[in-house]
Short mmCIF file of C-alpha atoms in Angstrom, two decimals:
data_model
loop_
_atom_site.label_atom_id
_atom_site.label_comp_id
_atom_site.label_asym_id
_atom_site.label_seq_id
_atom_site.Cartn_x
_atom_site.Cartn_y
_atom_site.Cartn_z
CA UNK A 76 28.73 39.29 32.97
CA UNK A 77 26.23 36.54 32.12
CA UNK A 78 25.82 35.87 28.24
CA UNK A 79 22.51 35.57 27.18
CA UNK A 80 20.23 33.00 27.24
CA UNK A 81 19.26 31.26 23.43
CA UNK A 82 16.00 32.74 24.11
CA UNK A 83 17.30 36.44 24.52
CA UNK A 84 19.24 36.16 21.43
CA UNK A 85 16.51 35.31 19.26
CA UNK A 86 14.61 38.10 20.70
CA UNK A 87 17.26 40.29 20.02
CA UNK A 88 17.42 39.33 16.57
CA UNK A 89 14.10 40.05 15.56
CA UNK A 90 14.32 43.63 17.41
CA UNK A 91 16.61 44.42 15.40
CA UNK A 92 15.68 42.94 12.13
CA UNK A 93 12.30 45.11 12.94
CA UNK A 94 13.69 47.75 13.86
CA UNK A 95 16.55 48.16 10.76
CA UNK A 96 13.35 47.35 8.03
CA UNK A 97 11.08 49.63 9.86
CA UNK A 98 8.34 46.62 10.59
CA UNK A 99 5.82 47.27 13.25
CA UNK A 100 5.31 43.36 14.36
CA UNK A 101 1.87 42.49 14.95
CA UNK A 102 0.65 40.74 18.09
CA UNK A 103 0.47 37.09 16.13
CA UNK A 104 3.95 37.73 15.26
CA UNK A 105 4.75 38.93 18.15
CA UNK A 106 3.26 35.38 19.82
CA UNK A 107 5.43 33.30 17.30
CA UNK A 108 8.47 35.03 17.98
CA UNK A 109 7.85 34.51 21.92
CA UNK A 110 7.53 30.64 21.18
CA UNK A 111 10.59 30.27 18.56
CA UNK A 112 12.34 32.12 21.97
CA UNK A 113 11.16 29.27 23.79
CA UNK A 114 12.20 26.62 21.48
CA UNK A 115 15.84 28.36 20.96
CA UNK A 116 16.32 27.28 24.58
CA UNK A 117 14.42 24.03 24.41
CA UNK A 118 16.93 23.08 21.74
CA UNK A 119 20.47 24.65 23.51
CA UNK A 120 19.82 24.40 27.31
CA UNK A 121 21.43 21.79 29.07
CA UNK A 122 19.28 18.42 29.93
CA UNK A 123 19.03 19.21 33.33
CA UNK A 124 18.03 22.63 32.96
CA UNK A 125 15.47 22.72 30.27
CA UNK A 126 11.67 22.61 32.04
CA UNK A 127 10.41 19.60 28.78
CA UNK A 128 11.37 18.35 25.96
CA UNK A 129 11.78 20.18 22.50
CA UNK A 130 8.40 20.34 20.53
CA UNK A 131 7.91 20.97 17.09
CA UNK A 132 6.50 23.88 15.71
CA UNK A 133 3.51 24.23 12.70
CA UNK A 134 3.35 28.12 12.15
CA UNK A 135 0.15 28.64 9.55
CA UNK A 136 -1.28 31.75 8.30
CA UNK A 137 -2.47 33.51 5.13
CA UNK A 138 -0.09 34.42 2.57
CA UNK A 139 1.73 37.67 3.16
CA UNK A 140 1.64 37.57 7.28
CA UNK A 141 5.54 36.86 7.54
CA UNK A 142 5.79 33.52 8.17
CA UNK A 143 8.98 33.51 6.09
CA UNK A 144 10.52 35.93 8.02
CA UNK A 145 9.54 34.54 10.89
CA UNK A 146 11.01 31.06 9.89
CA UNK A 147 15.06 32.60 8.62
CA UNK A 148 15.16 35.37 11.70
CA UNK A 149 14.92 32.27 13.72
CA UNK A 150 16.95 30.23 11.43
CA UNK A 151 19.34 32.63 11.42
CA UNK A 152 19.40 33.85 14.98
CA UNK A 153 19.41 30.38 16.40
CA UNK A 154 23.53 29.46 17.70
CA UNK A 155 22.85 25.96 16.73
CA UNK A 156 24.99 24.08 13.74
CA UNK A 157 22.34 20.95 13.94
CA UNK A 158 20.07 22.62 11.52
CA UNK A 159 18.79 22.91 8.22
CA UNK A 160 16.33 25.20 6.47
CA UNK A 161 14.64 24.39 3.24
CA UNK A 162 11.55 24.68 1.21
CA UNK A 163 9.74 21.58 1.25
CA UNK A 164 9.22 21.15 -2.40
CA UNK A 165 13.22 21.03 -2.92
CA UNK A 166 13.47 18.12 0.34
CA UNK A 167 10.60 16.22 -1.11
CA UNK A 168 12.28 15.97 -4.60
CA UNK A 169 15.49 15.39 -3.32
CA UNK A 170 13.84 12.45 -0.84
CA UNK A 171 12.72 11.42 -4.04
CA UNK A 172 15.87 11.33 -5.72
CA UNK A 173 17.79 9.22 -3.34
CA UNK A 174 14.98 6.84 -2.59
CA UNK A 175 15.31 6.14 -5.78
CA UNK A 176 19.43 5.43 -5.73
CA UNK A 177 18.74 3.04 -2.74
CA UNK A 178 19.59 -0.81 -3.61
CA UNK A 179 16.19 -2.68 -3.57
CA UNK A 180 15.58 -4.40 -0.61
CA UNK A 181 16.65 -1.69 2.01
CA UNK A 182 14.51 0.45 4.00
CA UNK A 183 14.71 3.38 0.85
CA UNK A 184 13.18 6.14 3.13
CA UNK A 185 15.20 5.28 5.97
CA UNK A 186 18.55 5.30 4.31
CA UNK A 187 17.41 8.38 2.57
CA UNK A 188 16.85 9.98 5.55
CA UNK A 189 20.38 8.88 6.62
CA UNK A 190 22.09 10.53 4.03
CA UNK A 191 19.82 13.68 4.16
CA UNK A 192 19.90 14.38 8.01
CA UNK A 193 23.15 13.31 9.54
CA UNK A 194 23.56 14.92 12.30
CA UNK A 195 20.49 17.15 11.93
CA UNK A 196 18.30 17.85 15.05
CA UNK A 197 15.92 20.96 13.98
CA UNK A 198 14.52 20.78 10.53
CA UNK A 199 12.36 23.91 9.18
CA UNK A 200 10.62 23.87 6.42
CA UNK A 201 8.72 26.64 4.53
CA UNK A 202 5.97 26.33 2.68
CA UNK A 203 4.64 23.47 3.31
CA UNK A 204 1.69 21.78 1.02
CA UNK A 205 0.52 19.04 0.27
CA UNK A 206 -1.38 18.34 -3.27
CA UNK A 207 -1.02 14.88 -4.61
CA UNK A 208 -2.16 11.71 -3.08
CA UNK A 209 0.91 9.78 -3.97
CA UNK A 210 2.79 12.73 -1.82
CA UNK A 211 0.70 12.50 0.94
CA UNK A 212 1.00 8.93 1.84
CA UNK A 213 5.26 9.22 1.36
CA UNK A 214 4.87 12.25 3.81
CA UNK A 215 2.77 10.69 6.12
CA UNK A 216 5.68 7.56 6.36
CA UNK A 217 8.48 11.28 5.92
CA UNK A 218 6.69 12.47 9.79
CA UNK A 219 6.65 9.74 11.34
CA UNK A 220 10.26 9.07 10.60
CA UNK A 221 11.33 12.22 11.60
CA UNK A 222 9.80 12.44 14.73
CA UNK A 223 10.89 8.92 15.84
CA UNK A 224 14.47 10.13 14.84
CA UNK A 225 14.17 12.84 17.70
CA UNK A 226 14.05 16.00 14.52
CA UNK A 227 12.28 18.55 16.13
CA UNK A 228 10.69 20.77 12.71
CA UNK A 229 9.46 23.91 12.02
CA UNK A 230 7.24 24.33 9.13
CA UNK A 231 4.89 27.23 7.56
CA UNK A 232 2.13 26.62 5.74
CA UNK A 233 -0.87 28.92 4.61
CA UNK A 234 -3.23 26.30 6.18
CA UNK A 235 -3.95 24.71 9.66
CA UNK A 236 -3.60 20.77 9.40
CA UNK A 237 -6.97 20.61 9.17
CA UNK A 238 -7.01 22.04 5.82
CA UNK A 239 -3.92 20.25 4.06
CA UNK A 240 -5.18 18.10 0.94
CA UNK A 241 -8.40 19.59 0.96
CA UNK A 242 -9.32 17.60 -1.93
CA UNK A 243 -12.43 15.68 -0.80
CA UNK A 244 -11.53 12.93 -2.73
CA UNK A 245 -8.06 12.14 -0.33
CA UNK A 246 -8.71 14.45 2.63
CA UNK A 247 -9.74 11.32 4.63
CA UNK A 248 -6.50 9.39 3.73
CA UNK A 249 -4.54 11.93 4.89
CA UNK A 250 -6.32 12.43 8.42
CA UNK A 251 -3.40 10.03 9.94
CA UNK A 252 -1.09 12.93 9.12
CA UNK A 253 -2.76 15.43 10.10
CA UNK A 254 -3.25 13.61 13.63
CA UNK A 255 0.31 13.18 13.73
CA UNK A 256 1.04 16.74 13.21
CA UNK A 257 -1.68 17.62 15.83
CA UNK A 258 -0.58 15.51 18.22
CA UNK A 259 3.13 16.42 17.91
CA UNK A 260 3.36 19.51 17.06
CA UNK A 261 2.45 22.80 18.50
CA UNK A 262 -0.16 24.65 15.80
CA UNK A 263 0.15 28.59 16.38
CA UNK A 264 -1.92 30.76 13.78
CA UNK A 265 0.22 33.53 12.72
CA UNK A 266 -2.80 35.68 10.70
CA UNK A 267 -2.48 39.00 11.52
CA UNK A 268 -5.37 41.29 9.84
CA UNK A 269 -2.41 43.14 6.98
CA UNK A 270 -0.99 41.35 4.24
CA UNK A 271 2.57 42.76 4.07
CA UNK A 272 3.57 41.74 1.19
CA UNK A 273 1.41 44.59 -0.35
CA UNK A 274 2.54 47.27 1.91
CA UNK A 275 6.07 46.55 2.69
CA UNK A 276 8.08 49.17 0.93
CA UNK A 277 11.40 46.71 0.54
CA UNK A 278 13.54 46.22 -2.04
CA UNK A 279 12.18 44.96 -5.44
CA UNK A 280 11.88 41.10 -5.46
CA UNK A 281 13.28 39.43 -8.20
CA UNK A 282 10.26 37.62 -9.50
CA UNK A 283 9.59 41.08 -10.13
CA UNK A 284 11.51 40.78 -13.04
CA UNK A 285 8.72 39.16 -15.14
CA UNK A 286 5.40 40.37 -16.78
CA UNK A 287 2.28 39.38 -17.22
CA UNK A 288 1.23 40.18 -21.02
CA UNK A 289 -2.13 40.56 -22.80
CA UNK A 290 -2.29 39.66 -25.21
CA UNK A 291 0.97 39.21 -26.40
CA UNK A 292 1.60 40.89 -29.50
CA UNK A 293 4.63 41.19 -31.14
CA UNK A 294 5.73 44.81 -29.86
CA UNK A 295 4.77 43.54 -26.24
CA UNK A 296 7.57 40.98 -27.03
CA UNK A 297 10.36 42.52 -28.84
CA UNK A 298 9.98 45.38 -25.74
CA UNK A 299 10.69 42.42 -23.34
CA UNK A 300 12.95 40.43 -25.70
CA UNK A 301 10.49 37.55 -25.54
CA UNK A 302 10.43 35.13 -28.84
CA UNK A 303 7.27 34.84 -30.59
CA UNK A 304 4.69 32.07 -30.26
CA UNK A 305 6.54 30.09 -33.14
CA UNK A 306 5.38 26.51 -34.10
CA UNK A 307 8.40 24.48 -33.62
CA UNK A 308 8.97 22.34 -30.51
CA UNK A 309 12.53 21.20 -28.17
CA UNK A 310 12.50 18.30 -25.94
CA UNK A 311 13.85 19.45 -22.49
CA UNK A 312 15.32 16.30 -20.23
CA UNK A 313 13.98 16.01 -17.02
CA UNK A 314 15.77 13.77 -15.20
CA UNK A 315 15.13 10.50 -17.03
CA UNK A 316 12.49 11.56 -19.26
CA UNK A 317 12.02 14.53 -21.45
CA UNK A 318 8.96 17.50 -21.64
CA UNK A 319 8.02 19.23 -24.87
CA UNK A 320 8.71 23.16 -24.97
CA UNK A 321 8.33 25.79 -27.45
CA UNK A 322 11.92 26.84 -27.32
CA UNK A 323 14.83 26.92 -25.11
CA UNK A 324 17.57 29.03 -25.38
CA UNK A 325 19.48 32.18 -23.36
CA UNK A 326 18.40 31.55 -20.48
CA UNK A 327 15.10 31.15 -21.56
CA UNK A 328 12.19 28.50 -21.17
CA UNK A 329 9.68 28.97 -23.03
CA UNK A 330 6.11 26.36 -22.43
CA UNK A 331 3.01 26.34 -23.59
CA UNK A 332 0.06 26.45 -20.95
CA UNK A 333 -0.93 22.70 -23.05
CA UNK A 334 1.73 21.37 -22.63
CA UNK A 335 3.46 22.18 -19.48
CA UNK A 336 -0.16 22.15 -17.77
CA UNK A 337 -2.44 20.10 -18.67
CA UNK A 338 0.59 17.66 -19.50
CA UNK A 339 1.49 15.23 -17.08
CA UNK A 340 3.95 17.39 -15.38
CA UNK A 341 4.86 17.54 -11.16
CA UNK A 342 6.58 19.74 -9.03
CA UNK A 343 9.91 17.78 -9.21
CA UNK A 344 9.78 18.72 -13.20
CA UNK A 345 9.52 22.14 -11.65
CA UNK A 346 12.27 22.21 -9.26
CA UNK A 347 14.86 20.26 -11.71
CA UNK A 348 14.43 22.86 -14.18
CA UNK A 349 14.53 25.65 -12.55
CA UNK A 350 17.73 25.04 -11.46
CA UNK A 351 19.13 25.52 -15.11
CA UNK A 352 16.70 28.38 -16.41
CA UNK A 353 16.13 31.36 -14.76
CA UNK A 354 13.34 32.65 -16.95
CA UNK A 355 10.46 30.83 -17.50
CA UNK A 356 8.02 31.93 -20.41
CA UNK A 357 4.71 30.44 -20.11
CA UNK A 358 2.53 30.93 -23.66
CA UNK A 359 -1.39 30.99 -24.50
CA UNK A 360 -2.91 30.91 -20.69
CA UNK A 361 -6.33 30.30 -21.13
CA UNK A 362 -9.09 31.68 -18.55
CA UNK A 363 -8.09 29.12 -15.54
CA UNK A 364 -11.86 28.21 -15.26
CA UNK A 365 -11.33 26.82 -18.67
CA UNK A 366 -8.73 24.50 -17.66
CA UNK A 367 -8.90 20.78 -16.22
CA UNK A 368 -8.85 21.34 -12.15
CA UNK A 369 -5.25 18.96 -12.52
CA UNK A 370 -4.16 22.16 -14.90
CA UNK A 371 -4.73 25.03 -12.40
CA UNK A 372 -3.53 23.09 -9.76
CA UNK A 373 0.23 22.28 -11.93
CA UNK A 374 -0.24 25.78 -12.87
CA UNK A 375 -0.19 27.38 -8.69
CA UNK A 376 2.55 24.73 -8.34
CA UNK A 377 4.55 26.11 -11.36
CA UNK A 378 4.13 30.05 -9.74
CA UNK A 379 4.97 28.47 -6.45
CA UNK A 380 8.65 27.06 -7.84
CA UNK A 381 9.29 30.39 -9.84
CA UNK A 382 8.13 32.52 -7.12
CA UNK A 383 10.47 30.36 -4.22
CA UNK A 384 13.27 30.25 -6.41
CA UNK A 385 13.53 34.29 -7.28
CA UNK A 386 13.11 33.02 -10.95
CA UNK A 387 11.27 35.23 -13.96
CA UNK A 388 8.36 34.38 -14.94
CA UNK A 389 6.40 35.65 -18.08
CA UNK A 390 2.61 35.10 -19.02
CA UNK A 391 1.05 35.34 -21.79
CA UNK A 392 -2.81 35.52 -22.04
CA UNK A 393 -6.14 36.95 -24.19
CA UNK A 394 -7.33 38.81 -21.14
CA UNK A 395 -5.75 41.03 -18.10
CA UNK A 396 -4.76 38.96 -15.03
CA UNK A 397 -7.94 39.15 -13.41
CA UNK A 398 -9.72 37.78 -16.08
CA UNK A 399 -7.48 35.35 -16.46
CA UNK A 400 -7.92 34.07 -12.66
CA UNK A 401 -11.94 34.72 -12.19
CA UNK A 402 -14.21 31.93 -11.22
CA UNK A 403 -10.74 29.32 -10.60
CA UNK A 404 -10.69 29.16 -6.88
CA UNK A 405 -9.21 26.27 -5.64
CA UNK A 406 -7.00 25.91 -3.00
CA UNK A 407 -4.14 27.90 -2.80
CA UNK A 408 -5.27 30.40 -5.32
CA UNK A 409 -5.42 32.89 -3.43
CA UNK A 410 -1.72 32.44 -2.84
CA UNK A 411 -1.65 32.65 -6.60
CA UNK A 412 -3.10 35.80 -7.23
CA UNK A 413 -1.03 37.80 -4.72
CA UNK A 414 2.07 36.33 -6.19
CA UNK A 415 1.22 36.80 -9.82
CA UNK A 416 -0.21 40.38 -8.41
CA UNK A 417 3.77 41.53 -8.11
CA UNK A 418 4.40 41.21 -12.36
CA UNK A 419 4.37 43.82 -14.15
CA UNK A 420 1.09 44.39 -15.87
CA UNK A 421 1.19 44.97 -19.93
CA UNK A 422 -2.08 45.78 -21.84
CA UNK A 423 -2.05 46.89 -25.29
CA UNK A 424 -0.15 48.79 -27.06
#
């Protein structure tokens, strides 16, 4: 008997990870799955037998559409030890981390990449954004490093290329990128018409954990075992600087909207904590339109983290969610709103 092919064993994979959760995969997912097949034996087939080279894969699609699943079934199906799966965010900061160990003088994103990717030929990475300027230029210089290394990646992303950094101000600067990722990569939409993660009866997600409050009274708080508002202030470290919170103890952070987002905060802030606190209390959320645009933007960022990391988070605001999020749409809000959609909702008493 003949074992199967890589291709047939991802296949396999997903028809059973559909069939055990009780998915019905629609025909975008369907498409994806046929072309991770392809890649599975692009990567594992002998030289001589494989019909071209190993292309990379950009899989983009509206939030709730599986892309996720799509991206560990494969991950996970894939006989392969050359591999690594991570969110983006947490490689970026970590890129950033050792660039900044590297002796000056040396190629700092080369080495980096050294240390990061020995021995790594398939890199996927989920969720991937791009917000900041400064970002975008290291990530253009992050692609075209990768690819000349021979890493063949698979990312998600709830935009096409076209539409990453859609900030008119730097969308230009970033067209190189976006070229790049045109030009070597193979762009599949994966946008089927249902958003799953609002009918998919599975197990409770952790974020789940957390509420959204209005507007905060006391009783709301003792029920959760929240601390009050309180005027005093802690200085968290950061890696090699420090942010102002309200309090941080048990487990607990606990931020003001102020200062955590209209404070000069990033996602690496984000991602460093969250490693340490695995509830997250964010305090006096205005109405987003209210806020600077550099605010709402730290605050999707901030729900992103939480929301990747199966962390609890807890807002508190004057006004029910909805409110809260009318007339803010920027990018990625709606991304936003369907995560922040899974808290538990508490009105008055």
């Amino acid at each position: 008997m003949t074992s199967s092919s890589p291709a047939q064993q991802v296949l396999a994979h997903f028809a059973h990870l559909a069939q055990t959760r009780g998915y019905t995969l629609d025909e975008a997912q369907q498409a994806a799955i046929a072309r991770l097949a392809e890649l599975a034996n692009d990567l594992l087939r002998p030289r001589l037998l494989r019909r071209h080279s190993a292309r990379s894969l950009y899989l983009w699609g509206p939030v709730g559409r599986g892309k996720s699943f799509l991206l560990d079934g494969f991950f996970a199906a894939l006989p392969f030890a050359e591999k690594r799966r991570v969110h983006f965010h947490a490689f970026f900061r970590e890129l950033h981390e050792r660039m900044f160990r590297q002796p000056p003088g040396t190629d700092a994103l080369g080495a980096s990449l050294d240390e990061l990717l020995e021995g790594c030929r398939l890199l996927c990475f989920d969720e991937f954004h791009v917000h900041d300027i400064g970002d975008a230029m290291l990530i253009t210089r992050l692609f075209k490093a990768l690819f000349s290394r021979g890493v063949v990646l698979v990312t998600t992303s709830n935009y096409p290329p076209e539409g990453l950094l859609p900030n008119p101000l730097y969308h230009e600067r970033f067209l190189p990128a976006i070229r790049l990722i045109e030009t070597r990569m193979d762009v599949l939409s994966v946008a089927g018409p249902q958003d799953y993660r609002g009918a998919s009866p599975a197990e409770p997600d952790p974020f789940g954990i957390g509420a959204y409050l209005w507007p905060g009274s006391a009783a709301q708080r003792a029920r959760l075992g929240l601390p009050p508002v309180g005027e005093g202030r802690v200085q968290v470290a950061v890696g090699h600087r420090h942010l102002p919170a309200l309090s941080a103890a048990e487990g607990l952070l606990q931020f003001s909207f102020a200062d955590l987002c209209e404070g000069p905060t990033a996602v690496l802030d984000y991602l460093t904590l969250s490693e340490t606190w695995p509830r997250w209390l964010l305090d006096e959320v205005p109405p987003l339109r209210e806020a600077s645009p550099a605010a709402r933007q730290r605050f999707i960022n901030l729900v992103d983290v939480l929301y990747d990391r199966r962390l609890a988070l807890f807002l508190v605001s004057a006004a029910p969610l909805d409110e809260t999020l009318a007339d803010s749409d920027i990018a990625d809000m709606s991304r936003t709103r369907s995560r922040l959609s899974q808290l538990r909702q508490l009105g008055p008493d």
